[in-house]
PDB file of C-alpha atoms in Angstrom:
ATOM      1  CA  UNK A 166      40.447  72.882  -7.853  1.00 70.00           C
ATOM      2  CA  UNK A 167      42.674  73.735 -10.669  1.00 83.00           C
ATOM      3  CA  UNK A 168      41.766  77.083 -11.653  1.00 92.00           C
ATOM      4  CA  UNK A 169      43.789  79.672 -13.354  1.00 95.00           C
ATOM      5  CA  UNK A 170      41.953  82.363 -10.984  1.00 96.00           C
ATOM      6  CA  UNK A 171      42.812  80.695  -7.728  1.00 95.00           C
ATOM      7  CA  UNK A 172      45.584  82.859  -7.170  1.00 95.00           C
ATOM      8  CA  UNK A 173      43.741  86.049  -8.021  1.00 96.00           C
ATOM      9  CA  UNK A 174      40.831  84.580  -6.062  1.00 96.00           C
ATOM     10  CA  UNK A 175      42.953  84.550  -2.413  1.00 95.00           C
ATOM     11  CA  UNK A 176      43.873  88.125  -3.013  1.00 95.00           C
ATOM     12  CA  UNK A 177      40.602  89.139  -3.544  1.00 96.00           C
ATOM     13  CA  UNK A 178      39.403  87.659  -0.420  1.00 96.00           C
ATOM     14  CA  UNK A 179      42.274  89.550   1.235  1.00 93.00           C
ATOM     15  CA  UNK A 180      41.908  92.829   0.046  1.00 93.00           C
ATOM     16  CA  UNK A 181      45.059  92.603  -1.748  1.00 93.00           C
ATOM     17  CA  UNK A 182      43.964  92.287  -5.521  1.00 94.00           C
ATOM     18  CA  UNK A 183      44.037  96.145  -7.883  1.00 94.00           C
ATOM     19  CA  UNK A 184      40.736  97.209  -7.812  1.00 95.00           C
ATOM     20  CA  UNK A 185      40.916  97.204 -11.243  1.00 97.00           C
ATOM     21  CA  UNK A 186      41.027  93.470 -11.498  1.00 96.00           C
ATOM     22  CA  UNK A 187      38.353  93.127  -9.127  1.00 96.00           C
ATOM     23  CA  UNK A 188      35.072  92.841 -11.248  1.00 97.00           C
ATOM     24  CA  UNK A 189      36.839  90.669 -13.614  1.00 97.00           C
ATOM     25  CA  UNK A 190      37.538  87.850 -10.723  1.00 97.00           C
ATOM     26  CA  UNK A 191      33.854  88.543  -9.560  1.00 96.00           C
ATOM     27  CA  UNK A 192      32.929  87.719 -12.598  1.00 97.00           C
ATOM     28  CA  UNK A 193      34.452  84.696 -12.547  1.00 97.00           C
ATOM     29  CA  UNK A 194      33.595  83.359  -9.244  1.00 96.00           C
ATOM     30  CA  UNK A 195      29.760  83.772  -9.923  1.00 96.00           C
ATOM     31  CA  UNK A 196      30.325  81.277 -13.248  1.00 96.00           C
ATOM     32  CA  UNK A 197      32.871  78.973 -11.192  1.00 96.00           C
ATOM     33  CA  UNK A 198      31.507  77.008  -8.690  1.00 95.00           C
ATOM     34  CA  UNK A 199      35.369  75.868  -7.285  1.00 95.00           C
ATOM     35  CA  UNK A 200      35.710  79.379  -6.971  1.00 96.00           C
ATOM     36  CA  UNK A 201      33.055  80.119  -5.231  1.00 96.00           C
ATOM     37  CA  UNK A 202      33.834  77.526  -2.573  1.00 96.00           C
ATOM     38  CA  UNK A 203      37.681  78.684  -2.670  1.00 96.00           C
ATOM     39  CA  UNK A 204      36.329  82.466  -2.030  1.00 97.00           C
ATOM     40  CA  UNK A 205      33.527  81.810   0.931  1.00 97.00           C
ATOM     41  CA  UNK A 206      36.265  79.354   2.613  1.00 97.00           C
ATOM     42  CA  UNK A 207      38.658  81.971   2.573  1.00 96.00           C
ATOM     43  CA  UNK A 208      36.462  84.482   4.069  1.00 96.00           C
ATOM     44  CA  UNK A 209      35.501  82.503   6.608  1.00 96.00           C
ATOM     45  CA  UNK A 210      38.840  81.902   7.428  1.00 95.00           C
ATOM     46  CA  UNK A 211      40.096  85.367   7.283  1.00 93.00           C
ATOM     47  CA  UNK A 212      37.446  86.048   9.554  1.00 92.00           C
ATOM     48  CA  UNK A 213      37.992  83.928  12.134  1.00 92.00           C
ATOM     49  CA  UNK A 214      41.967  84.720  12.080  1.00 90.00           C
ATOM     50  CA  UNK A 215      40.745  88.554  11.979  1.00 88.00           C
ATOM     51  CA  UNK A 216      38.906  87.847  15.078  1.00 88.00           C
ATOM     52  CA  UNK A 217      40.993  85.923  17.104  1.00 85.00           C
ATOM     53  CA  UNK A 218      43.397  88.861  16.639  1.00 81.00           C
ATOM     54  CA  UNK A 219      40.941  91.575  18.033  1.00 79.00           C
ATOM     55  CA  UNK A 220      42.045  91.374  21.183  1.00 79.00           C
ATOM     56  CA  UNK A 221      45.683  92.708  21.906  1.00 81.00           C
ATOM     57  CA  UNK A 222      48.452  90.303  23.121  1.00 77.00           C
ATOM     58  CA  UNK A 223      50.544  91.219  26.001  1.00 85.00           C
ATOM     59  CA  UNK A 224      54.067  92.200  25.398  1.00 86.00           C
ATOM     60  CA  UNK A 225      55.077  89.118  28.412  1.00 89.00           C
ATOM     61  CA  UNK A 226      52.687  86.333  26.112  1.00 86.00           C
ATOM     62  CA  UNK A 227      55.166  87.730  23.173  1.00 79.00           C
ATOM     63  CA  UNK A 228      57.990  87.314  25.018  1.00 88.00           C
ATOM     64  CA  UNK A 229      57.384  83.679  26.545  1.00 89.00           C
ATOM     65  CA  UNK A 230      56.837  82.856  22.581  1.00 87.00           C
ATOM     66  CA  UNK A 231      59.901  84.513  20.904  1.00 86.00           C
ATOM     67  CA  UNK A 232      61.883  82.569  23.962  1.00 88.00           C
ATOM     68  CA  UNK A 233      60.195  79.481  23.297  1.00 90.00           C
ATOM     69  CA  UNK A 234      61.349  79.442  19.466  1.00 88.00           C
ATOM     70  CA  UNK A 235      64.725  81.094  20.107  1.00 80.00           C
TER      71      UNK A 235
END
């Protein structure tokens, strides 16, 4: 996809877009099939990430991962 709105669509999907810009992004996404697809995919991915991180991770797990990285 090669649309100049991609970055704004991503910020919008993540809730990081300035509220004043949201209506313009929504109008564009309603008219651009590529951005509709991008927005849908980002929302789905973000939803899965939020769901996966909903459960707290134990400190021992963090320590094990940190040890492997270092």
